[in-house]
Coordinates of C-alpha atoms and ligand atoms in Angstrom, one line a residue:
Chain A
M21 CA 3.0 -27.6 -17.6
L22 CA 0.3 -29.9 -17.4
T23 CA -1.7 -31.5 -19.7
E24 CA -5.5 -31.6 -20.0
S25 CA -5.7 -34.8 -20.1
D26 CA -2.9 -34.4 -17.2
L27 CA -5.7 -32.3 -15.8
Q28 CA -8.8 -34.2 -16.3
R29 CA -6.8 -37.3 -14.7
K30 CA -5.7 -35.4 -11.6
S31 CA -9.3 -34.7 -11.3
V32 CA -10.3 -38.0 -11.0
Q33 CA -7.0 -37.9 -8.4
Y34 CA -8.8 -35.6 -6.3
R35 CA -12.2 -36.4 -6.6
K36 CA -10.3 -39.9 -4.6
E37 CA -8.5 -38.1 -2.3
L38 CA -11.9 -36.1 -1.1
L39 CA -13.5 -38.9 -0.7
R40 CA -11.7 -40.4 1.6
L41 CA -10.0 -37.2 3.7
I42 CA -14.4 -37.0 4.0
K43 CA -15.7 -40.6 4.8
G44 CA -12.1 -40.3 7.0
C45 CA -13.0 -37.7 8.8
G46 CA -17.2 -38.0 9.0
S47 CA -18.1 -34.8 7.8
G48 CA -18.3 -32.3 4.8
H49 CA -19.4 -30.9 2.3
T50 CA -19.0 -33.4 -0.2
G51 CA -21.4 -31.7 -3.2
G52 CA -20.0 -28.6 -3.1
D53 CA -16.4 -29.7 -2.7
L54 CA -17.2 -31.9 -6.1
S55 CA -18.9 -29.2 -8.3
C56 CA -15.6 -26.6 -7.7
L57 CA -12.9 -29.7 -7.7
D58 CA -12.0 -28.8 -11.1
I59 CA -11.6 -24.9 -10.4
L60 CA -9.4 -25.7 -7.7
N61 CA -7.3 -28.4 -10.0
V62 CA -7.4 -25.8 -13.5
L63 CA -5.6 -22.5 -10.8
Y64 CA -3.6 -24.4 -8.4
N65 CA -2.2 -26.5 -11.6
R66 CA -2.3 -24.3 -14.2
I67 CA -3.2 -20.5 -13.6
L68 CA -2.4 -18.7 -10.1
R69 CA 1.8 -18.6 -9.4
V70 CA 1.9 -19.6 -6.3
S71 CA 3.7 -22.1 -5.1
P72 CA 5.2 -23.6 -1.8
E73 CA 8.1 -21.5 -2.3
T74 CA 6.9 -18.9 -2.9
C75 CA 3.9 -18.4 -0.6
K76 CA 4.4 -15.5 1.0
S77 CA 5.9 -13.1 -1.8
P78 CA 4.2 -9.5 -2.0
D79 CA 4.3 -11.3 -5.8
R80 CA 2.1 -13.7 -5.4
D81 CA -1.4 -14.2 -7.2
Y82 CA -3.5 -14.4 -4.9
Y83 CA -6.2 -17.2 -3.8
I84 CA -9.4 -16.0 -1.5
Q85 CA -11.4 -18.4 -0.9
S86 CA -15.3 -17.5 -0.5
K87 CA -17.5 -20.9 -0.5
G88 CA -15.3 -21.8 2.5
H89 CA -17.8 -25.1 3.5
C90 CA -15.8 -26.5 0.1
A91 CA -12.4 -26.2 2.4
E92 CA -11.6 -29.6 1.6
A93 CA -11.4 -29.7 -1.9
L94 CA -9.0 -27.0 -1.5
F95 CA -6.9 -28.7 1.1
V96 CA -7.5 -31.6 -1.0
V97 CA -5.1 -29.6 -3.4
L98 CA -3.2 -28.0 -1.9
A99 CA -2.0 -30.6 -0.7
D100 CA -1.3 -32.7 -3.2
K101 CA 1.8 -28.7 -4.7
G102 CA 3.1 -29.7 -1.4
F103 CA 2.2 -26.4 1.1
F104 CA 1.9 -28.9 3.9
P105 CA 2.2 -32.4 3.7
K106 CA -0.7 -35.0 2.8
K107 CA -0.6 -37.1 6.5
D108 CA -1.7 -33.7 7.9
L109 CA -4.9 -33.3 6.2
E110 CA -5.7 -36.9 8.5
T111 CA -5.9 -34.8 11.8
L112 CA -8.4 -32.9 10.1
N113 CA -11.6 -31.8 12.2
R114 CA -9.5 -33.3 15.3
Y115 CA -9.2 -31.5 18.3
G116 CA -6.9 -29.4 18.4
S117 CA -6.2 -29.4 14.9
H118 CA -6.2 -26.0 12.2
Y119 CA -7.6 -28.3 9.5
I120 CA -11.0 -27.5 10.2
G121 CA -13.7 -27.2 8.3
H122 CA -13.6 -23.8 7.3
P123 CA -9.8 -22.3 5.4
T124 CA -8.2 -20.9 7.7
R125 CA -3.8 -19.1 7.5
G126 CA -3.5 -22.0 9.6
V127 CA -2.6 -23.9 6.9
N128 CA 0.0 -22.2 5.0
G129 CA -1.2 -21.6 1.5
V130 CA -4.6 -20.4 2.7
E131 CA -4.7 -16.4 2.5
Q132 CA -8.0 -15.6 4.2
N133 CA -10.1 -17.4 7.2
T134 CA -13.4 -18.0 5.2
G135 CA -16.6 -19.8 6.2
A136 CA -19.0 -17.2 6.5
L137 CA -20.9 -16.1 2.6
G138 CA -20.8 -13.4 0.9
H139 CA -17.1 -12.2 2.3
G140 CA -14.6 -12.9 -0.5
L141 CA -15.9 -11.1 -3.0
A142 CA -14.4 -7.4 -0.2
V143 CA -11.4 -8.9 0.5
A144 CA -9.8 -10.1 -2.8
G145 CA -11.1 -6.7 -3.9
G146 CA -9.2 -4.6 -1.3
I147 CA -6.3 -7.3 -2.2
A148 CA -6.4 -5.9 -5.6
L149 CA -6.4 -2.8 -5.4
A150 CA -3.0 -2.6 -2.6
G151 CA -1.8 -4.6 -6.0
K152 CA -3.0 -1.6 -8.7
M153 CA -2.2 1.3 -5.9
D154 CA 1.7 -0.5 -6.3
R155 CA 1.8 -1.3 -10.0
K156 CA 1.9 -5.7 -9.0
D157 CA 1.6 -7.7 -11.6
Y158 CA -0.5 -10.2 -9.1
R159 CA -4.7 -11.4 -9.8
V160 CA -6.9 -11.4 -6.8
F161 CA -8.9 -15.3 -7.9
T162 CA -12.0 -15.8 -5.2
L163 CA -14.4 -18.8 -6.1
L164 CA -17.5 -18.0 -4.5
G165 CA -20.9 -20.5 -4.8
D166 CA -24.4 -19.3 -6.3
G167 CA -26.0 -19.6 -3.7
E168 CA -24.0 -17.1 -1.6
L169 CA -24.9 -14.5 -4.2
A170 CA -27.8 -13.6 -2.7
E171 CA -25.2 -11.5 -0.1
G172 CA -26.3 -8.4 -0.1
S173 CA -22.3 -7.5 0.5
N174 CA -20.9 -9.6 -3.0
W175 CA -22.6 -6.8 -4.1
E176 CA -21.0 -4.0 -2.5
A177 CA -17.5 -5.5 -3.0
A178 CA -18.7 -5.7 -7.1
M179 CA -19.4 -2.6 -7.6
M180 CA -16.1 -1.4 -5.6
A181 CA -13.9 -3.8 -7.9
A182 CA -15.6 -2.6 -10.8
H183 CA -15.5 1.8 -9.4
Y184 CA -12.3 0.7 -9.5
R185 CA -11.2 -0.7 -12.5
L186 CA -9.8 -3.8 -10.2
D187 CA -9.4 -5.9 -13.9
N188 CA -6.2 -7.6 -11.9
L189 CA -9.5 -9.7 -10.1
V190 CA -11.6 -12.2 -11.3
A191 CA -14.6 -13.5 -9.6
I192 CA -15.4 -17.5 -10.4
V193 CA -18.8 -18.6 -9.8
D194 CA -19.4 -22.4 -8.8
R195 CA -23.0 -21.7 -10.2
N196 CA -24.2 -25.6 -9.0
G197 CA -27.6 -24.2 -9.0
L198 CA -27.7 -25.6 -6.1
Q199 CA -28.0 -24.5 -2.5
I200 CA -28.5 -26.6 1.1
T201 CA -33.1 -25.7 0.9
G202 CA -32.7 -26.8 -3.3
S203 CA -32.7 -24.4 -6.4
T204 CA -31.1 -21.0 -6.5
E205 CA -33.8 -20.3 -8.8
D206 CA -36.5 -21.9 -6.1
V207 CA -35.3 -20.4 -3.5
C208 CA -34.5 -16.8 -4.8
Q209 CA -33.8 -16.0 -7.9
L210 CA -30.3 -14.9 -8.8
A211 CA -30.7 -15.0 -13.3
P212 CA -29.8 -13.4 -15.7
L213 CA -26.4 -13.9 -13.6
D214 CA -24.4 -12.5 -16.1
E215 CA -26.3 -9.5 -16.8
K216 CA -25.8 -8.2 -13.2
F217 CA -22.4 -8.7 -13.0
E218 CA -22.2 -6.5 -16.6
A219 CA -24.5 -4.0 -15.4
F220 CA -21.9 -4.1 -12.6
G221 CA -19.5 -3.5 -14.3
F222 CA -17.3 -7.0 -14.7
A223 CA -16.8 -8.3 -18.3
V224 CA -19.0 -11.9 -17.8
Q225 CA -17.5 -15.5 -20.1
R226 CA -19.7 -18.5 -19.2
C227 CA -17.8 -21.8 -19.5
N228 CA -18.5 -25.5 -18.0
G229 CA -17.2 -25.3 -14.7
N230 CA -16.8 -29.0 -14.8
D231 CA -14.0 -29.2 -18.1
V232 CA -11.0 -29.3 -17.1
G233 CA -10.3 -27.5 -21.2
E234 CA -13.2 -25.1 -21.1
L235 CA -12.1 -23.6 -17.7
V236 CA -7.9 -23.8 -18.9
R237 CA -9.0 -21.6 -22.3
A238 CA -11.6 -19.0 -20.1
L239 CA -9.2 -18.0 -16.8
D240 CA -6.2 -18.0 -19.2
T241 CA -7.3 -15.2 -20.7
V242 CA -8.0 -13.4 -18.0
P243 CA -8.7 -10.5 -17.8
F244 CA -11.6 -10.7 -19.9
R245 CA -11.3 -6.5 -20.7
P246 CA -8.5 -3.6 -20.1
G247 CA -9.8 -2.0 -16.9
K248 CA -13.2 -4.3 -15.6
P249 CA -13.2 -7.2 -13.2
S250 CA -13.8 -9.9 -15.0
L251 CA -16.4 -12.9 -14.4
V252 CA -16.5 -16.6 -14.4
L253 CA -19.9 -18.1 -14.2
A254 CA -18.7 -21.3 -14.2
K255 CA -21.5 -23.5 -15.1
T256 CA -21.2 -26.7 -12.9
R257 CA -22.8 -29.8 -11.6
K258 CA -23.2 -30.3 -7.9
G259 CA -21.8 -33.8 -6.0
K260 CA -19.9 -33.9 -9.9
G261 CA -18.5 -37.3 -11.0
I262 CA -20.3 -39.3 -8.9
S263 CA -23.9 -40.3 -10.1
F264 CA -25.4 -41.2 -6.7
M265 CA -25.1 -37.2 -6.3
E266 CA -25.0 -35.3 -9.3
N267 CA -27.2 -32.3 -8.6
V268 CA -29.0 -33.7 -5.5
A269 CA -29.0 -31.2 -2.8
K270 CA -29.1 -33.7 0.4
W271 CA -25.8 -34.4 -0.5
H272 CA -24.3 -30.4 -0.4
H273 CA -23.3 -32.0 3.8
G274 CA -22.7 -35.3 4.2
V275 CA -20.6 -38.4 4.1
P276 CA -21.5 -41.4 2.3
N277 CA -21.9 -44.8 3.9
D278 CA -19.1 -47.6 3.5
D279 CA -22.2 -49.0 0.1
E280 CA -22.1 -45.5 -1.2
F281 CA -18.4 -45.4 -0.7
S282 CA -17.5 -48.3 -3.1
R283 CA -19.9 -47.3 -5.4
A284 CA -18.3 -43.7 -6.0
M285 CA -15.5 -45.4 -5.3
A286 CA -15.6 -48.0 -8.6
E287 CA -17.0 -45.1 -9.8
L288 CA -14.4 -43.5 -10.1
E289 CA -11.8 -46.3 -10.8
A290 CA -14.4 -46.5 -13.6
A291 CA -13.5 -42.8 -14.6
E292 CA -9.6 -43.5 -14.0
A293 CA -9.2 -46.6 -16.1
A294 CA -11.8 -44.1 -19.5
L295 CA -8.8 -42.1 -19.3
A296 CA -5.5 -43.8 -19.0
Chain B
M28 CA -11.3 23.3 32.0
E29 CA -9.6 25.5 28.7
I30 CA -11.8 23.4 25.1
A31 CA -9.3 22.7 22.8
K32 CA -10.5 20.4 19.8
A33 CA -12.9 17.0 19.3
N34 CA -10.8 13.3 18.9
L35 CA -12.1 13.6 15.4
E36 CA -9.5 17.0 14.1
V37 CA -6.4 15.3 16.6
F38 CA -7.0 12.3 15.1
A39 CA -7.8 13.2 10.8
A40 CA -4.1 15.5 11.9
T41 CA -2.3 12.8 13.5
L42 CA -3.3 10.1 10.1
L43 CA -1.9 13.0 8.1
E44 CA 1.5 14.3 10.1
L45 CA 1.8 9.0 9.7
A46 CA 0.7 9.2 6.1
R47 CA 3.9 11.7 4.9
Q48 CA 6.2 8.9 6.7
D49 CA 4.5 6.4 5.8
S50 CA 3.5 5.7 2.0
D51 CA 1.5 2.8 3.0
L52 CA -1.0 4.1 4.9
L53 CA -4.1 4.2 4.0
V54 CA -7.5 5.6 5.2
V55 CA -10.8 3.6 3.9
T56 CA -13.8 5.0 4.0
S57 CA -17.2 5.0 3.3
D58 CA -19.0 8.4 2.6
S59 CA -17.5 9.8 6.2
R60 CA -14.6 12.0 5.3
G61 CA -16.1 15.0 5.6
S62 CA -17.7 14.0 9.8
A63 CA -14.0 12.4 9.9
K64 CA -12.7 15.9 9.5
L65 CA -10.0 13.8 6.2
A66 CA -11.0 16.0 4.0
S67 CA -7.7 18.2 5.0
F68 CA -6.5 14.7 4.4
A69 CA -7.6 14.1 0.8
K70 CA -6.9 17.2 -0.8
A71 CA -3.2 16.5 1.1
A72 CA -2.9 12.8 0.9
P73 CA -5.5 12.0 -2.0
G74 CA -3.0 8.6 -2.7
Q75 CA -3.6 7.6 0.3
I76 CA -7.6 7.8 1.0
V77 CA -10.5 4.4 -0.6
E78 CA -13.3 5.3 -1.0
V79 CA -16.3 2.9 -0.8
G80 CA -19.0 3.9 -0.3
I81 CA -22.1 4.6 2.2
A82 CA -21.4 0.6 1.9
E83 CA -19.4 -1.0 5.8
Q84 CA -19.2 -3.6 5.2
N85 CA -17.5 -3.8 1.9
L86 CA -15.0 -1.6 3.6
V87 CA -14.0 -3.3 6.0
G88 CA -13.8 -6.5 3.8
V89 CA -11.7 -3.9 1.7
A90 CA -9.2 -3.2 5.1
A91 CA -8.4 -6.6 5.8
G92 CA -8.2 -7.5 1.9
L93 CA -5.5 -4.0 1.5
A94 CA -4.0 -5.1 4.9
A95 CA -3.4 -8.8 3.4
A96 CA -1.0 -6.9 0.6
G97 CA 0.6 -4.8 3.1
K98 CA -0.8 -1.8 4.3
N99 CA -1.3 0.1 7.0
V100 CA -5.0 0.4 6.8
F101 CA -7.4 2.8 8.4
A102 CA -11.8 2.0 7.8
V103 CA -12.7 4.6 9.7
S104 CA -17.1 5.2 9.6
P105 CA -19.1 6.1 12.3
A106 CA -18.7 3.6 15.2
C107 CA -23.0 3.2 15.1
F108 CA -22.5 1.3 11.7
L109 CA -18.5 -0.1 12.0
T110 CA -19.1 -2.2 14.9
A111 CA -22.6 -3.0 14.1
R112 CA -23.6 -3.7 10.2
S113 CA -19.5 -4.8 10.0
L114 CA -19.6 -6.2 12.5
E115 CA -18.3 -9.6 11.0
Q116 CA -17.2 -8.5 8.7
I117 CA -14.4 -7.3 12.1
K118 CA -15.2 -11.0 13.6
N119 CA -13.9 -12.7 10.7
D120 CA -11.7 -10.6 8.0
L121 CA -10.3 -8.9 10.5
C122 CA -10.2 -10.2 14.5
Y123 CA -10.3 -14.2 13.3
S124 CA -7.7 -13.2 10.0
D125 CA -5.2 -12.0 12.5
R126 CA -5.5 -8.8 9.9
P127 CA -3.7 -5.3 12.4
V128 CA -6.5 -3.0 11.4
T129 CA -7.1 -0.1 12.8
A130 CA -10.7 0.2 12.7
V131 CA -12.1 3.8 13.4
G132 CA -15.8 4.6 15.1
I133 CA -16.3 8.1 14.2
S134 CA -19.2 10.1 16.7
S135 CA -19.9 7.0 18.9
G136 CA -22.1 6.9 21.1
V137 CA -24.3 9.1 21.7
S138 CA -22.8 12.0 19.9
Y139 CA -25.4 12.3 17.1
G140 CA -27.8 13.4 19.6
A141 CA -31.0 13.4 18.0
L142 CA -30.1 11.6 15.4
G143 CA -31.7 9.0 17.5
T144 CA -30.8 6.0 18.4
T145 CA -30.2 4.9 14.5
H146 CA -27.3 6.8 14.8
H147 CA -26.5 5.2 18.3
S148 CA -23.8 3.9 19.4
L149 CA -23.9 2.4 22.8
H150 CA -22.8 -1.2 22.1
D151 CA -20.3 -1.3 20.6
Y152 CA -17.2 -2.1 24.2
A153 CA -19.9 -5.1 24.0
V154 CA -19.5 -6.7 21.0
L155 CA -16.5 -6.0 20.4
R156 CA -15.3 -7.3 23.9
A157 CA -16.5 -10.7 22.8
I158 CA -14.6 -11.2 20.2
H159 CA -11.0 -12.1 19.9
N160 CA -7.9 -10.2 18.7
I161 CA -8.1 -6.1 18.7
V162 CA -7.9 -3.6 21.4
I163 CA -10.9 -1.7 22.4
V164 CA -9.3 1.7 23.0
A165 CA -11.8 5.4 24.1
P166 CA -8.9 8.2 23.9
A167 CA -10.3 11.0 26.2
D168 CA -9.4 14.4 25.7
N169 CA -7.0 15.3 22.1
F170 CA -3.8 13.9 24.3
E171 CA -4.7 10.5 24.2
T172 CA -6.1 10.6 21.2
R173 CA -3.1 11.8 19.3
E174 CA -1.3 9.2 21.4
A175 CA -3.4 6.6 21.0
V176 CA -3.5 6.8 17.2
Q177 CA -0.8 6.5 16.8
A178 CA -0.4 3.6 18.3
A179 CA -3.2 2.3 16.3
A180 CA -0.6 2.7 13.6
R181 CA 2.0 0.5 15.3
S182 CA 0.1 -2.1 16.4
T183 CA 0.6 -5.8 15.1
K184 CA -3.2 -6.4 16.3
P185 CA -6.6 -5.1 14.6
V186 CA -6.9 -2.3 16.6
Y187 CA -11.1 -0.5 17.6
L188 CA -10.3 3.4 18.1
R189 CA -13.4 5.5 18.9
F190 CA -14.6 9.1 19.7
G191 CA -17.0 11.5 19.7
K192 CA -16.9 15.2 17.7
K193 CA -17.4 17.2 21.2
P194 CA -14.4 19.3 21.4
M195 CA -12.6 18.1 25.2
P196 CA -10.9 20.2 26.8
H197 CA -7.1 19.4 27.8
L198 CA -7.7 17.1 30.7
P199 CA -4.4 18.1 33.3
R200 CA -2.7 14.2 33.8
V201 CA -0.6 13.2 36.1
D202 CA 1.2 10.7 33.9
S203 CA 2.4 12.7 30.9
G204 CA 2.5 8.9 29.2
F205 CA 0.2 6.5 26.9
E206 CA 0.2 2.9 26.6
L207 CA -2.0 0.8 25.6
G208 CA -3.2 -1.6 28.3
K209 CA -2.5 1.5 30.4
A210 CA -5.1 3.5 32.2
S211 CA -4.5 6.7 32.8
L212 CA -3.4 8.8 36.1
I213 CA -5.9 12.1 36.0
R214 CA -6.9 12.6 39.1
E215 CA -4.8 11.2 42.6
G216 CA -7.0 10.6 45.5
I217 CA -7.0 7.6 48.3
D218 CA -11.7 8.4 49.3
L219 CA -13.1 7.5 46.1
T220 CA -12.1 6.1 42.8
F221 CA -13.6 7.3 38.7
L222 CA -12.4 4.7 36.6
A223 CA -13.6 7.0 32.9
C224 CA -13.0 7.1 29.4
G225 CA -13.3 8.2 25.6
E226 CA -16.3 11.5 26.6
T227 CA -16.9 10.7 30.1
V228 CA -13.1 11.5 31.5
A229 CA -14.0 15.3 32.2
P230 CA -17.2 14.8 33.7
A231 CA -15.3 12.3 36.1
Y232 CA -12.7 14.7 36.7
E233 CA -15.2 18.1 37.3
A234 CA -17.2 14.9 39.6
A235 CA -13.7 15.3 41.0
E236 CA -13.1 19.0 41.4
L237 CA -16.5 20.6 43.3
L238 CA -15.9 17.0 45.4
A239 CA -12.2 17.9 46.2
R240 CA -14.0 20.7 47.8
E241 CA -16.1 18.9 50.2
G242 CA -12.4 16.6 51.4
I243 CA -13.8 14.3 49.1
H244 CA -10.7 13.6 47.5
C245 CA -11.0 11.2 44.3
R246 CA -8.8 9.6 42.2
V247 CA -9.7 10.1 38.3
L248 CA -8.8 7.1 35.7
S249 CA -8.3 7.5 32.4
V250 CA -9.3 3.6 31.8
H251 CA -8.6 4.6 27.8
T252 CA -7.9 0.9 26.6
I253 CA -11.3 -1.4 27.4
K254 CA -9.5 -4.7 26.2
P255 CA -7.2 -5.3 27.4
L256 CA -8.0 -3.8 30.4
D257 CA -5.1 -2.4 32.8
Q258 CA -6.4 -4.9 35.8
A259 CA -3.1 -3.6 38.3
A260 CA -4.5 0.0 38.0
I261 CA -8.2 -1.4 38.6
W262 CA -7.0 -3.1 41.9
Q263 CA -5.3 -0.7 43.1
A264 CA -7.8 1.3 43.1
A265 CA -10.1 -0.9 44.7
T266 CA -7.8 -1.7 47.2
E267 CA -6.3 2.0 48.2
T268 CA -9.4 4.3 47.4
G269 CA -12.3 1.4 48.6
R270 CA -15.0 2.2 46.6
L271 CA -15.4 2.6 42.8
I272 CA -17.8 4.1 39.8
T273 CA -17.0 2.8 36.5
V274 CA -18.4 5.7 34.2
E275 CA -19.1 5.8 30.4
E276 CA -20.7 6.0 27.3
H277 CA -22.4 2.6 26.3
S278 CA -25.1 0.3 27.9
V279 CA -23.9 -0.3 31.5
N280 CA -24.7 -4.0 29.8
G281 CA -21.1 -6.0 28.9
G282 CA -19.1 -2.9 29.0
L283 CA -16.4 -0.9 31.0
G284 CA -18.5 -1.3 34.1
E285 CA -19.1 -5.0 34.2
A286 CA -16.0 -5.5 32.8
C287 CA -14.1 -4.0 36.2
A288 CA -17.4 -5.8 38.2
S289 CA -15.8 -9.5 36.8
L290 CA -12.2 -8.8 37.4
L291 CA -12.9 -6.7 41.4
L292 CA -15.5 -10.3 41.3
Q293 CA -13.9 -13.3 40.9
E294 CA -10.5 -11.3 42.3
G295 CA -12.4 -11.8 45.6
I296 CA -11.3 -7.8 46.2
P297 CA -14.6 -6.1 47.9
C298 CA -15.0 -2.9 47.4
R299 CA -17.9 0.0 46.9
F300 CA -19.3 -0.7 43.6
K301 CA -21.5 1.1 41.0
I302 CA -21.8 1.1 36.9
V303 CA -22.6 4.2 35.4
G304 CA -24.0 3.8 32.3
F305 CA -26.7 3.9 30.3
P306 CA -30.1 1.9 31.4
D307 CA -32.0 -0.6 29.4
D308 CA -33.7 1.7 27.8
H309 CA -35.4 3.2 24.5
T310 CA -32.6 6.2 25.0
V311 CA -34.4 9.8 25.9
T312 CA -33.9 11.9 23.6
G313 CA -31.9 15.2 23.0
N314 CA -28.8 16.3 22.1
Q315 CA -25.1 14.5 23.9
E316 CA -24.8 16.8 27.0
E317 CA -28.7 16.7 27.3
I318 CA -28.5 12.8 27.0
F319 CA -25.5 13.1 29.6
R320 CA -27.4 14.8 32.5
H321 CA -30.5 12.3 31.9
Y322 CA -28.4 9.9 33.3
G323 CA -26.2 11.4 35.1
I324 CA -23.4 12.0 33.6
D325 CA -22.3 15.1 34.1
G326 CA -20.2 16.2 37.2
T327 CA -23.2 17.7 39.0
R328 CA -25.0 14.9 38.7
L329 CA -21.3 11.5 39.1
A330 CA -20.4 14.1 42.0
M331 CA -24.3 13.2 43.8
T332 CA -23.9 8.7 42.8
A333 CA -20.4 9.7 45.0
R334 CA -21.4 10.6 48.1
Q335 CA -23.9 8.8 48.3
L336 CA -21.9 5.8 47.7
S337 CA -19.8 7.4 50.0
E338 CA -22.5 7.5 52.6
K339 CA -23.2 3.8 52.1
Q340 CA -22.0 1.4 55.0
Ligands
TPP408 C1 -23.7 -15.8 5.8 C2 -23.5 -17.0 6.3 N1 -24.8 -17.8 6.3 C3 -24.3 -18.9 5.4 C4 -24.4 -19.9 6.0 C5 -24.5 -21.6 6.3 N2 -24.2 -22.1 4.6 C6 -23.4 -22.6 4.3 S1 -22.9 -23.7 2.9 C7 -24.9 -22.6 2.9 C8 -25.3 -22.7 0.9 C9 -24.1 -22.4 0.4 O1 -25.2 -22.5 -1.3 P1 -23.6 -22.1 -2.3 O2 -23.4 -20.2 -2.5 O3 -24.8 -22.2 -3.4 O4 -22.2 -23.0 -2.5 P2 -22.6 -24.7 -3.4 O5 -23.2 -25.0 -3.9 O6 -21.0 -24.8 -3.4 O7 -22.3 -25.7 -2.4 C10 -25.5 -22.5 3.5 C11 -26.8 -20.7 3.5 C12 -22.7 -19.5 5.6 N3 -22.0 -20.4 5.7 N4 -22.0 -18.2 5.8
MG409 MG1 -24.4 -23.8 -5.0

């Protein structure tokens, strides 16, 4: 099992691979990828009971990425976990490739095709409900963007998850405070998200979603309350790890130019050295 | 013709039979079990019905999740809401993600009559035809309904089943079998063919009976599967009878008629051709029967249309 410092090193390694991938294919949701990478790291390296060997088992844990636009981050982690050869990612966004800008089931390890926001929580709820019916022990995790929560379908799914007492369902909100246009609170106020989800019947925990230790401690204790779906309100920074991308809305979608790329990689090298 | 049950009732009864044989079969409803005639299903198999509330997007999303975990799911809601409000869920969560859920659109077309356009589904064939990986089925009578429900339960692809709520006659049929994607021959004829689907097959058959008395012998095909279309049966009808009238409880834009027209034109099969359906206009008010008559979808008016098409050279 990876220790907290192993996970920290992984996070830096993943960020380097992510930037290389985005630079290489010339496209990517860089800001949101970087904000959720620590969450994916902790999920796949510490929490999820799923591996390339078990990813078709009816007893596996499920992960549904509702914020599908951050496919690059998911691909980096799935490749590292051996769901497919890393080399496959060289075909990202290329003609005929399964590796495209949103997750699809053509990629080993991906559970559901996403990309239109507001779908993941309902699908995850359906899988969780089937688990309850069949008395299975698996858990279902889904990652939502914060801007995504303006989609009403999330709240339909939230109502149902609480109604059916789906404590095998864990929703994680990547609370980076930004969407395409700017601050989520300026676009259409989301706060207070914890109270909203609590009112909808979730047990809520806040954590720093860019701190692997805090994420492990939160996700290790799900369900937070028996009989309730869990919500992790993971406070993150969009563009996390690259100083000039952090909390800058324009990096929602964007590829660093050569100079930006070398500066970014230098920052990550320094972060890596500091952890060594 | 002897009037039997509403297709919906046969759907509910067939589903219950299937549920008794397969504990993984689930029906998901959105405050729609009453209108779907599923109250007795709910009583008989309470563990196999899931209620999501008035939340059609969630209905389809949850159905996809249940299917992902191995369940054989029928998601049931009025066709008007199911194929509009939750269209994106049908497109992405079912079709694109390859989840073989059966989406059941009840009280379809103008079955809801005077409830108005909010409750009508005259767009569903058109939108679903343009989405890859879904079979579109509108059974004509109780027999086809039962067969279609069973076939949908076995399907490895998403299926859209469309039912009205009016009691339907037992249609005589030349073919005794039923296969998704194969039109059923209801009546043989050499002068003209009616290609109809769902609740319009019965009036097409009535028209054929009226015309037979005048010596015009019409073939009637129940094109219960709108996608994939039975191309061979349509070619054959065009070549052998030279005149085709399509009849559907749907907009003339993008439905059965245009699907047939596209096929014939691209294959270069010449024939006289008429699409009967709902024009691009606000739908007239009234009950289903009145609305049908207004748009020429009854035995008498379809016979008139057939005579006109037969006269034209
Ligand atoms: C239904 C839908 N509407 C719009 C979009 C376009 N879109 C992609 S990402 C995005 C912003 C998402 O913001 P947020 O959920 O906060 O994600 P993050 O900040 O983590 O990138 C939008 C509007 C979409 N993918 N789906
Ligand atoms: Mg955001």
